[in-house]
mmCIF file with all atom_site columns, C-alpha atoms in Angstrom:
data_model
loop_
_atom_site.group_PDB
_atom_site.id
_atom_site.type_symbol
_atom_site.label_atom_id
_atom_site.label_alt_id
_atom_site.label_comp_id
_atom_site.label_asym_id
_atom_site.label_entity_id
_atom_site.label_seq_id
_atom_site.pdbx_PDB_ins_code
_atom_site.Cartn_x
_atom_site.Cartn_y
_atom_site.Cartn_z
_atom_site.occupancy
_atom_site.B_iso_or_equiv
_atom_site.pdbx_formal_charge
_atom_site.auth_seq_id
_atom_site.auth_comp_id
_atom_site.auth_asym_id
_atom_site.auth_atom_id
_atom_site.pdbx_PDB_model_num
ATOM 1  C CA . MET A 1 1  ? 0.188  0.318  -0.467 1.00 0.00 ? 24 MET A CA 1
ATOM 2  C CA . ARG A 1 2  ? 1.230  3.495  -0.893 1.00 0.00 ? 25 ARG A CA 1
ATOM 3  C CA . ILE A 1 3  ? 1.069  6.499  1.478  1.00 0.00 ? 26 ILE A CA 1
ATOM 4  C CA . ILE A 1 4  ? 0.604  9.766  0.655  1.00 0.00 ? 27 ILE A CA 1
ATOM 5  C CA . SER A 1 5  ? 1.848  12.714 2.789  1.00 0.00 ? 28 SER A CA 1
ATOM 6  C CA . GLN A 1 6  ? -0.574 15.052 4.240  1.00 0.00 ? 29 GLN A CA 1
ATOM 7  C CA . ASP A 1 7  ? 0.836  17.424 2.088  1.00 0.00 ? 30 ASP A CA 1
ATOM 8  C CA . LYS A 1 8  ? 1.519  15.541 -0.218 1.00 0.00 ? 31 LYS A CA 1
ATOM 9  C CA . THR A 1 9  ? 5.062  16.134 -0.918 1.00 0.00 ? 32 THR A CA 1
ATOM 10 C CA . TYR A 1 10 ? 6.510  12.500 -0.005 1.00 0.00 ? 33 TYR A CA 1
ATOM 11 C CA . SER A 1 11 ? 4.407  8.839  -0.490 1.00 0.00 ? 34 SER A CA 1
ATOM 12 C CA . CYS A 1 12 ? 6.139  5.837  0.346  1.00 0.00 ? 35 CYS A CA 1
ATOM 13 C CA . GLU A 1 13 ? 5.282  1.466  0.321  1.00 0.00 ? 36 GLU A CA 1
ATOM 14 C CA . PHE A 1 14 ? 3.865  0.874  3.059  1.00 0.00 ? 37 PHE A CA 1
ATOM 15 C CA . GLN A 1 15 ? 5.710  -2.591 3.288  1.00 0.00 ? 38 GLN A CA 1
ATOM 16 C CA . GLU A 1 16 ? 9.259  -1.603 3.456  1.00 0.00 ? 39 GLU A CA 1
ATOM 17 C CA . HIS A 1 17 ? 8.498  1.832  6.359  1.00 0.00 ? 40 HIS A CA 1
ATOM 18 C CA . ASP A 1 18 ? 8.533  1.276  9.916  1.00 0.00 ? 41 ASP A CA 1
ATOM 19 C CA . LEU A 1 19 ? 6.223  4.356  10.928 1.00 0.00 ? 42 LEU A CA 1
ATOM 20 C CA . ARG A 1 20 ? 6.465  5.804  13.984 1.00 0.00 ? 43 ARG A CA 1
ATOM 21 C CA . ILE A 1 21 ? 5.034  8.247  16.733 1.00 0.00 ? 44 ILE A CA 1
ATOM 22 C CA . GLN A 1 22 ? 6.451  11.124 18.722 1.00 0.00 ? 45 GLN A CA 1
ATOM 23 C CA . ALA A 1 23 ? 4.297  14.419 19.850 1.00 0.00 ? 46 ALA A CA 1
ATOM 24 C CA . GLY A 1 24 ? 1.485  13.758 17.482 1.00 0.00 ? 47 GLY A CA 1
ATOM 25 C CA . ILE A 1 25 ? 3.379  13.300 14.002 1.00 0.00 ? 48 ILE A CA 1
ATOM 26 C CA . ILE A 1 26 ? 4.035  10.213 12.298 1.00 0.00 ? 49 ILE A CA 1
ATOM 27 C CA . TYR A 1 27 ? 7.204  9.575  10.517 1.00 0.00 ? 50 TYR A CA 1
ATOM 28 C CA . ALA A 1 28 ? 8.078  6.901  8.265  1.00 0.00 ? 51 ALA A CA 1
ATOM 29 C CA . VAL A 1 29 ? 11.862 5.871  9.815  1.00 0.00 ? 52 VAL A CA 1
ATOM 30 C CA . SER A 1 30 ? 13.869 6.326  6.738  1.00 0.00 ? 53 SER A CA 1
ATOM 31 C CA . ASN A 1 31 ? 17.914 6.561  6.706  1.00 0.00 ? 54 ASN A CA 1
ATOM 32 C CA . PRO A 1 32 ? 19.318 9.444  5.960  1.00 0.00 ? 55 PRO A CA 1
ATOM 33 C CA . ARG A 1 33 ? 16.394 11.118 7.965  1.00 0.00 ? 56 ARG A CA 1
ATOM 34 C CA . ASP A 1 34 ? 12.969 10.402 8.548  1.00 0.00 ? 57 ASP A CA 1
ATOM 35 C CA . ILE A 1 35 ? 10.633 11.427 6.629  1.00 0.00 ? 58 ILE A CA 1
ATOM 36 C CA . VAL A 1 36 ? 6.998  13.285 8.214  1.00 0.00 ? 59 VAL A CA 1
ATOM 37 C CA . LEU A 1 37 ? 4.080  12.249 6.791  1.00 0.00 ? 60 LEU A CA 1
ATOM 38 C CA . GLY A 1 38 ? 1.171  14.293 8.841  1.00 0.00 ? 61 GLY A CA 1
ATOM 39 C CA . SER A 1 39 ? 0.966  16.471 12.104 1.00 0.00 ? 62 SER A CA 1
ATOM 40 C CA . TYR A 1 40 ? -1.921 15.997 14.951 1.00 0.00 ? 63 TYR A CA 1
ATOM 41 C CA . VAL A 1 41 ? -2.900 17.606 17.580 1.00 0.00 ? 64 VAL A CA 1
ATOM 42 C CA . THR A 1 42 ? -2.615 15.074 19.620 1.00 0.00 ? 65 THR A CA 1
ATOM 43 C CA . ASP A 1 43 ? -0.695 11.997 20.279 1.00 0.00 ? 66 ASP A CA 1
ATOM 44 C CA . ALA A 1 44 ? -4.373 9.755  20.902 1.00 0.00 ? 67 ALA A CA 1
ATOM 45 C CA . ARG A 1 45 ? -5.232 11.179 16.846 1.00 0.00 ? 68 ARG A CA 1
ATOM 46 C CA . ALA A 1 46 ? -2.003 10.115 15.557 1.00 0.00 ? 69 ALA A CA 1
ATOM 47 C CA . LYS A 1 47 ? -2.613 6.776  16.766 1.00 0.00 ? 70 LYS A CA 1
ATOM 48 C CA . GLU A 1 48 ? -6.335 6.210  15.942 1.00 0.00 ? 71 GLU A CA 1
ATOM 49 C CA . VAL A 1 49 ? -5.162 7.266  12.461 1.00 0.00 ? 72 VAL A CA 1
ATOM 50 C CA . LEU A 1 50 ? -1.360 4.806  12.654 1.00 0.00 ? 73 LEU A CA 1
ATOM 51 C CA . THR A 1 51 ? -4.723 2.205  13.183 1.00 0.00 ? 74 THR A CA 1
ATOM 52 C CA . ASP A 1 52 ? -6.398 2.641  10.490 1.00 0.00 ? 75 ASP A CA 1
ATOM 53 C CA . ILE A 1 53 ? -3.448 2.644  8.397  1.00 0.00 ? 76 ILE A CA 1
ATOM 54 C CA . HIS A 1 54 ? -2.652 -0.664 9.413  1.00 0.00 ? 77 HIS A CA 1
ATOM 55 C CA . ASN A 1 55 ? -6.350 -1.729 9.659  1.00 0.00 ? 78 ASN A CA 1
ATOM 56 C CA . HIS A 1 56 ? -6.147 -0.861 5.634  1.00 0.00 ? 79 HIS A CA 1
ATOM 57 C CA . ALA A 1 57 ? -2.930 -2.486 5.128  1.00 0.00 ? 80 ALA A CA 1
ATOM 58 C CA . CYS A 1 58 ? -4.013 -5.570 6.175  1.00 0.00 ? 81 CYS A CA 1
ATOM 59 C CA . TYR A 1 59 ? -7.650 -5.239 4.087  1.00 0.00 ? 82 TYR A CA 1
ATOM 60 C CA . GLU A 1 60 ? -4.811 -4.838 1.135  1.00 0.00 ? 83 GLU A CA 1
ATOM 61 C CA . MET A 1 61 ? -3.120 -7.463 1.966  1.00 0.00 ? 84 MET A CA 1
ATOM 62 C CA . LYS A 1 62 ? -6.457 -9.952 2.406  1.00 0.00 ? 85 LYS A CA 1
ATOM 63 C CA . MET A 1 63 ? -9.019 -9.468 -0.350 1.00 0.00 ? 86 MET A CA 1
ATOM 64 C CA . LEU A 1 64 ? -7.762 -6.437 -3.201 1.00 0.00 ? 87 LEU A CA 1
ATOM 65 C CA . PRO A 1 65 ? -5.726 -7.960 -5.693 1.00 0.00 ? 88 PRO A CA 1
ATOM 66 C CA . GLU A 1 66 ? -4.703 -4.169 -6.882 1.00 0.00 ? 89 GLU A CA 1
ATOM 67 C CA . MET A 1 67 ? -2.756 -1.503 -4.748 1.00 0.00 ? 90 MET A CA 1
ATOM 68 C CA . LEU A 1 68 ? -4.217 0.450  -2.512 1.00 0.00 ? 91 LEU A CA 1
ATOM 69 C CA . VAL A 1 69 ? -3.192 3.963  -2.239 1.00 0.00 ? 92 VAL A CA 1
ATOM 70 C CA . TYR A 1 70 ? -3.650 5.520  1.636  1.00 0.00 ? 93 TYR A CA 1
ATOM 71 C CA . GLU A 1 71 ? -3.409 9.500  1.526  1.00 0.00 ? 94 GLU A CA 1
ATOM 72 C CA . MET A 1 72 ? -2.835 11.219 5.561  1.00 0.00 ? 95 MET A CA 1
ATOM 73 C CA . PRO A 1 73 ? -5.975 12.933 6.989  1.00 0.00 ? 96 PRO A CA 1
ATOM 74 C CA . TRP A 1 74 ? -6.099 15.983 7.994  1.00 0.00 ? 97 TRP A CA 1
ATOM 75 C CA . GLU A 1 75 ? -7.237 16.192 11.925 1.00 0.00 ? 98 GLU A CA 1
#
């Protein structure tokens, strides 16, 4: 599944990146620097979005022959 950042300046393959949350920001862990995928007011909202990403990825792996694209939501 492709993930497109909130500001539409970056996309990454979900299966090739670890994602992490710090201070309400979701990052794609990458070398040499982590990439900001989305910024949220609270860690709780960032965790909701991260859960949604995982749910979409699981659905894709089980049900769809084609690749999904997940666009990071604004708040």
